[in-house]
Amino acid sequence: QCPSGVFHLTVHKNRVWMVLEDRLTLGYTSEYTLGEAPKYNDAFTFSLPEEGNIHALGSLDDKLVVFKYGAVFLIAGDGPNELGVGADFSRPFRIMTDVGCDNWRSVVSTDKGIFFAHSRRGIFLLTRSFEIVWVGGRVQDLFDANPVVTSTVFHNTRRWVIFTCKPTETSETGISLVY
């Protein structure tokens, strides 16, 4: 069984997590079993209507990170087994900030935490201690001119975070910003 529509997904703690098409509900699968596809059940969902639509998800250590336009939430716990027993997910905990993320393509996990961008605010880092730090100061003018993030990757060998950006959704050229 599959959900009817998925806006975005990520892998966290051996499960696939999804932003469902209403963009206010999270869905998740059973844990992976080697050689089998993860299983989805309509009961494996919960709603997060506070602060509007969900724009992106990330995984930071043992926490699922839920990004909204002007808010960031954390969810902890292991969840139910395949039979639906033992659901111990925490209620979403809001980090005290007015910064969020408005583009799932800008989210990337690194050894420092999760880098993400907000098209009107800049580039940020959610640290492992759950602080949100503005890290895009040196490139803010370039980001302001190219606020549409098309991809973000972490180069593990060189320890670089690379954001590819362009001025508008329809632009054919853009820039790469390296942190």
PDB file of C-alpha atoms in Angstrom:
ATOM      1  CA  GLN A   1       0.000   0.000   0.000  1.00  0.00           C
ATOM      2  CA  CYS A   2       1.211   3.512  -0.876  1.00  0.00           C
ATOM      3  CA  PRO A   3      -0.020   6.937   0.215  1.00  0.00           C
ATOM      4  CA  SER A   4      -2.179   8.756  -2.321  1.00  0.00           C
ATOM      5  CA  GLY A   5       0.245  11.645  -2.801  1.00  0.00           C
ATOM      6  CA  VAL A   6       3.666  12.635  -1.483  1.00  0.00           C
ATOM      7  CA  PHE A   7       5.189  16.125  -1.599  1.00  0.00           C
ATOM      8  CA  HIS A   8       8.640  15.255  -0.203  1.00  0.00           C
ATOM      9  CA  LEU A   9      10.418  12.398   1.556  1.00  0.00           C
ATOM     10  CA  THR A  10      13.557  11.564   3.500  1.00  0.00           C
ATOM     11  CA  VAL A  11      15.097   8.579   5.253  1.00  0.00           C
ATOM     12  CA  HIS A  12      15.394   8.732   9.038  1.00  0.00           C
ATOM     13  CA  LYS A  13      16.195   5.944  11.501  1.00  0.00           C
ATOM     14  CA  ASN A  14      15.645   3.159   8.993  1.00  0.00           C
ATOM     15  CA  ARG A  15      12.227   4.447   7.842  1.00  0.00           C
ATOM     16  CA  VAL A  16      10.983   6.503   4.923  1.00  0.00           C
ATOM     17  CA  TRP A  17       9.269   9.675   6.152  1.00  0.00           C
ATOM     18  CA  MET A  18       6.917  11.559   3.833  1.00  0.00           C
ATOM     19  CA  VAL A  19       5.199  14.915   3.666  1.00  0.00           C
ATOM     20  CA  LEU A  20       1.776  13.920   2.367  1.00  0.00           C
ATOM     21  CA  GLU A  21      -0.032  15.905  -0.309  1.00  0.00           C
ATOM     22  CA  ASP A  22      -1.989  18.086   2.143  1.00  0.00           C
ATOM     23  CA  ARG A  23       1.454  19.316   3.363  1.00  0.00           C
ATOM     24  CA  LEU A  24       0.206  19.250   6.987  1.00  0.00           C
ATOM     25  CA  THR A  25       0.540  15.496   7.548  1.00  0.00           C
ATOM     26  CA  LEU A  26       3.591  13.281   7.951  1.00  0.00           C
ATOM     27  CA  GLY A  27       3.542   9.626   6.972  1.00  0.00           C
ATOM     28  CA  TYR A  28       6.165   7.001   7.704  1.00  0.00           C
ATOM     29  CA  THR A  29       6.888   3.394   6.797  1.00  0.00           C
ATOM     30  CA  SER A  30       7.803   0.345   8.806  1.00  0.00           C
ATOM     31  CA  GLU A  31      11.507  -0.133   9.390  1.00  0.00           C
ATOM     32  CA  TYR A  32      13.501  -1.568   6.491  1.00  0.00           C
ATOM     33  CA  THR A  33      13.855  -5.309   6.289  1.00  0.00           C
ATOM     34  CA  LEU A  34      16.741  -6.456   4.113  1.00  0.00           C
ATOM     35  CA  GLY A  35      15.458  -7.525   0.714  1.00  0.00           C
ATOM     36  CA  GLU A  36      11.961  -6.055   1.174  1.00  0.00           C
ATOM     37  CA  ALA A  37      10.398  -2.720   0.325  1.00  0.00           C
ATOM     38  CA  PRO A  38       9.365  -0.639   3.360  1.00  0.00           C
ATOM     39  CA  LYS A  39       5.687  -1.019   4.179  1.00  0.00           C
ATOM     40  CA  TYR A  40       3.295   1.903   4.499  1.00  0.00           C
ATOM     41  CA  ASN A  41       0.068   1.865   6.489  1.00  0.00           C
ATOM     42  CA  ASP A  42      -2.504   4.699   6.578  1.00  0.00           C
ATOM     43  CA  ALA A  43      -2.347   4.510  10.379  1.00  0.00           C
ATOM     44  CA  PHE A  44       1.352   5.486  10.265  1.00  0.00           C
ATOM     45  CA  THR A  45       0.625   9.225  10.046  1.00  0.00           C
ATOM     46  CA  PHE A  46       0.253  12.251  12.227  1.00  0.00           C
ATOM     47  CA  SER A  47      -0.785  15.811  11.601  1.00  0.00           C
ATOM     48  CA  LEU A  48       1.288  18.927  12.238  1.00  0.00           C
ATOM     49  CA  PRO A  49      -1.044  21.839  11.341  1.00  0.00           C
ATOM     50  CA  GLU A  50       0.707  24.477  13.478  1.00  0.00           C
ATOM     51  CA  GLU A  51       2.579  27.181  11.515  1.00  0.00           C
ATOM     52  CA  GLY A  52       1.321  26.193   8.061  1.00  0.00           C
ATOM     53  CA  ASN A  53       2.627  23.820   5.412  1.00  0.00           C
ATOM     54  CA  ILE A  54       5.579  21.482   5.813  1.00  0.00           C
ATOM     55  CA  HIS A  55       8.281  22.402   3.269  1.00  0.00           C
ATOM     56  CA  ALA A  56      11.098  19.931   4.027  1.00  0.00           C
ATOM     57  CA  LEU A  57      12.347  17.116   6.239  1.00  0.00           C
ATOM     58  CA  GLY A  58      15.809  16.266   7.532  1.00  0.00           C
ATOM     59  CA  SER A  59      17.508  13.753   9.791  1.00  0.00           C
ATOM     60  CA  LEU A  60      19.758  14.933  12.612  1.00  0.00           C
ATOM     61  CA  ASP A  61      21.136  12.159  14.810  1.00  0.00           C
ATOM     62  CA  ASP A  62      18.091  10.588  16.481  1.00  0.00           C
ATOM     63  CA  LYS A  63      15.682  13.449  15.615  1.00  0.00           C
ATOM     64  CA  LEU A  64      13.489  13.946  12.580  1.00  0.00           C
ATOM     65  CA  VAL A  65      13.568  17.632  11.620  1.00  0.00           C
ATOM     66  CA  VAL A  66      10.404  19.160  10.155  1.00  0.00           C
ATOM     67  CA  PHE A  67      10.846  22.482   8.373  1.00  0.00           C
ATOM     68  CA  LYS A  68       8.015  24.932   7.860  1.00  0.00           C
ATOM     69  CA  TYR A  69       8.212  28.436   6.343  1.00  0.00           C
ATOM     70  CA  GLY A  70       8.905  30.168   9.660  1.00  0.00           C
ATOM     71  CA  ALA A  71       9.387  27.296  12.101  1.00  0.00           C
ATOM     72  CA  VAL A  72      11.428  24.160  12.783  1.00  0.00           C
ATOM     73  CA  PHE A  73      10.148  21.147  14.734  1.00  0.00           C
ATOM     74  CA  LEU A  74      11.918  18.052  16.101  1.00  0.00           C
ATOM     75  CA  ILE A  75      10.418  14.588  16.563  1.00  0.00           C
ATOM     76  CA  ALA A  76      12.165  11.863  18.577  1.00  0.00           C
ATOM     77  CA  GLY A  77      11.461   8.191  19.181  1.00  0.00           C
ATOM     78  CA  ASP A  78      11.611   4.855  17.426  1.00  0.00           C
ATOM     79  CA  GLY A  79       8.015   4.374  16.351  1.00  0.00           C
ATOM     80  CA  PRO A  80       5.964   1.222  16.068  1.00  0.00           C
ATOM     81  CA  ASN A  81       7.020  -2.196  14.892  1.00  0.00           C
ATOM     82  CA  GLU A  82       5.555  -3.696  11.721  1.00  0.00           C
ATOM     83  CA  LEU A  83       2.392  -4.672  13.607  1.00  0.00           C
ATOM     84  CA  GLY A  84       1.861  -1.101  14.829  1.00  0.00           C
ATOM     85  CA  VAL A  85       2.894  -1.844  18.412  1.00  0.00           C
ATOM     86  CA  GLY A  86       5.190   0.385  20.446  1.00  0.00           C
ATOM     87  CA  ALA A  87       4.680   3.798  18.851  1.00  0.00           C
ATOM     88  CA  ASP A  88       6.791   6.070  21.032  1.00  0.00           C
ATOM     89  CA  PHE A  89       7.265   9.108  18.810  1.00  0.00           C
ATOM     90  CA  SER A  90       7.397  12.347  20.760  1.00  0.00           C
ATOM     91  CA  ARG A  91       5.023  15.181  20.082  1.00  0.00           C
ATOM     92  CA  PRO A  92       6.690  17.658  17.716  1.00  0.00           C
ATOM     93  CA  PHE A  93       8.888  20.062  19.686  1.00  0.00           C
ATOM     94  CA  ARG A  94       9.310  23.549  18.227  1.00  0.00           C
ATOM     95  CA  ILE A  95      12.776  25.105  18.251  1.00  0.00           C
ATOM     96  CA  MET A  96      12.616  28.742  19.370  1.00  0.00           C
ATOM     97  CA  THR A  97      13.210  30.548  16.076  1.00  0.00           C
ATOM     98  CA  ASP A  98      11.345  32.520  13.455  1.00  0.00           C
ATOM     99  CA  VAL A  99      13.468  31.033  10.654  1.00  0.00           C
ATOM    100  CA  GLY A 100      12.335  28.049   8.659  1.00  0.00           C
ATOM    101  CA  CYS A 101      12.951  26.543   5.257  1.00  0.00           C
ATOM    102  CA  ASP A 102      10.858  27.059   2.145  1.00  0.00           C
ATOM    103  CA  ASN A 103      12.599  24.680  -0.285  1.00  0.00           C
ATOM    104  CA  TRP A 104      13.295  20.987   0.335  1.00  0.00           C
ATOM    105  CA  ARG A 105      16.104  21.096  -2.254  1.00  0.00           C
ATOM    106  CA  SER A 106      18.166  23.257   0.120  1.00  0.00           C
ATOM    107  CA  VAL A 107      18.345  20.711   2.979  1.00  0.00           C
ATOM    108  CA  VAL A 108      21.474  18.609   3.488  1.00  0.00           C
ATOM    109  CA  SER A 109      22.829  16.710   6.505  1.00  0.00           C
ATOM    110  CA  THR A 110      26.493  17.033   7.436  1.00  0.00           C
ATOM    111  CA  ASP A 111      28.733  16.265  10.384  1.00  0.00           C
ATOM    112  CA  LYS A 112      28.061  19.827  11.658  1.00  0.00           C
ATOM    113  CA  GLY A 113      24.270  19.528  11.450  1.00  0.00           C
ATOM    114  CA  ILE A 114      21.711  20.346   8.771  1.00  0.00           C
ATOM    115  CA  PHE A 115      22.286  23.169   6.306  1.00  0.00           C
ATOM    116  CA  PHE A 116      19.179  24.736   4.786  1.00  0.00           C
ATOM    117  CA  ALA A 117      18.063  27.896   3.035  1.00  0.00           C
ATOM    118  CA  HIS A 118      15.132  30.260   3.119  1.00  0.00           C
ATOM    119  CA  SER A 119      14.677  32.246  -0.101  1.00  0.00           C
ATOM    120  CA  ARG A 120      14.008  35.524   1.770  1.00  0.00           C
ATOM    121  CA  ARG A 121      16.402  35.048   4.700  1.00  0.00           C
ATOM    122  CA  GLY A 122      19.566  33.269   3.523  1.00  0.00           C
ATOM    123  CA  ILE A 123      21.552  30.140   4.357  1.00  0.00           C
ATOM    124  CA  PHE A 124      21.449  28.604   7.847  1.00  0.00           C
ATOM    125  CA  LEU A 125      22.831  25.704   9.880  1.00  0.00           C
ATOM    126  CA  LEU A 126      20.816  23.737  12.426  1.00  0.00           C
ATOM    127  CA  THR A 127      23.623  22.578  14.717  1.00  0.00           C
ATOM    128  CA  ARG A 128      23.758  19.277  16.581  1.00  0.00           C
ATOM    129  CA  SER A 129      22.859  21.252  19.734  1.00  0.00           C
ATOM    130  CA  PHE A 130      19.694  22.498  17.942  1.00  0.00           C
ATOM    131  CA  GLU A 131      20.781  26.101  17.492  1.00  0.00           C
ATOM    132  CA  ILE A 132      20.031  27.841  14.226  1.00  0.00           C
ATOM    133  CA  VAL A 133      22.998  29.835  12.968  1.00  0.00           C
ATOM    134  CA  TRP A 134      23.020  32.161   9.958  1.00  0.00           C
ATOM    135  CA  VAL A 135      26.064  31.008   7.959  1.00  0.00           C
ATOM    136  CA  GLY A 136      25.427  32.763   4.640  1.00  0.00           C
ATOM    137  CA  GLY A 137      26.672  36.230   5.542  1.00  0.00           C
ATOM    138  CA  ARG A 138      29.612  36.281   3.135  1.00  0.00           C
ATOM    139  CA  VAL A 139      27.426  35.274   0.185  1.00  0.00           C
ATOM    140  CA  GLN A 140      24.139  36.951   1.116  1.00  0.00           C
ATOM    141  CA  ASP A 141      24.278  39.397  -1.809  1.00  0.00           C
ATOM    142  CA  LEU A 142      24.809  36.505  -4.254  1.00  0.00           C
ATOM    143  CA  PHE A 143      22.041  34.500  -2.592  1.00  0.00           C
ATOM    144  CA  ASP A 144      19.661  37.478  -2.712  1.00  0.00           C
ATOM    145  CA  ALA A 145      20.224  37.641  -6.482  1.00  0.00           C
ATOM    146  CA  ASN A 146      19.851  33.830  -6.831  1.00  0.00           C
ATOM    147  CA  PRO A 147      17.326  32.739  -4.176  1.00  0.00           C
ATOM    148  CA  VAL A 148      15.986  29.604  -5.899  1.00  0.00           C
ATOM    149  CA  VAL A 149      17.992  26.608  -4.650  1.00  0.00           C
ATOM    150  CA  THR A 150      17.951  23.775  -7.179  1.00  0.00           C
ATOM    151  CA  SER A 151      20.151  21.319  -5.248  1.00  0.00           C
ATOM    152  CA  THR A 152      22.374  21.010  -2.214  1.00  0.00           C
ATOM    153  CA  VAL A 153      25.061  18.398  -1.686  1.00  0.00           C
ATOM    154  CA  PHE A 154      27.681  17.626   0.932  1.00  0.00           C
ATOM    155  CA  HIS A 155      31.100  16.748  -0.493  1.00  0.00           C
ATOM    156  CA  ASN A 156      32.277  14.356   2.199  1.00  0.00           C
ATOM    157  CA  THR A 157      35.976  14.290   1.225  1.00  0.00           C
ATOM    158  CA  ARG A 158      36.466  18.048   1.017  1.00  0.00           C
ATOM    159  CA  ARG A 159      33.835  18.825   3.693  1.00  0.00           C
ATOM    160  CA  TRP A 160      32.061  21.294   1.395  1.00  0.00           C
ATOM    161  CA  VAL A 161      28.369  22.101   1.252  1.00  0.00           C
ATOM    162  CA  ILE A 162      27.460  23.172  -2.279  1.00  0.00           C
ATOM    163  CA  PHE A 163      24.224  25.029  -3.036  1.00  0.00           C
ATOM    164  CA  THR A 164      23.253  25.442  -6.703  1.00  0.00           C
ATOM    165  CA  CYS A 165      21.049  28.503  -7.088  1.00  0.00           C
ATOM    166  CA  LYS A 166      19.402  30.570  -9.796  1.00  0.00           C
ATOM    167  CA  PRO A 167      17.505  33.886  -9.945  1.00  0.00           C
ATOM    168  CA  THR A 168      14.054  32.421 -10.741  1.00  0.00           C
ATOM    169  CA  GLU A 169      12.383  29.039 -11.252  1.00  0.00           C
ATOM    170  CA  THR A 170      12.531  29.550 -15.022  1.00  0.00           C
ATOM    171  CA  SER A 171      16.145  30.766 -15.229  1.00  0.00           C
ATOM    172  CA  GLU A 172      18.427  28.542 -17.260  1.00  0.00           C
ATOM    173  CA  THR A 173      21.667  29.665 -15.614  1.00  0.00           C
ATOM    174  CA  GLY A 174      22.730  30.102 -12.030  1.00  0.00           C
ATOM    175  CA  ILE A 175      25.594  29.894  -9.577  1.00  0.00           C
ATOM    176  CA  SER A 176      27.099  27.521  -7.030  1.00  0.00           C
ATOM    177  CA  LEU A 177      27.722  28.684  -3.482  1.00  0.00           C
ATOM    178  CA  VAL A 178      30.276  26.675  -1.496  1.00  0.00           C
ATOM    179  CA  TYR A 179      30.502  26.604   2.281  1.00  0.00           C
TER     180      TYR A 179
END
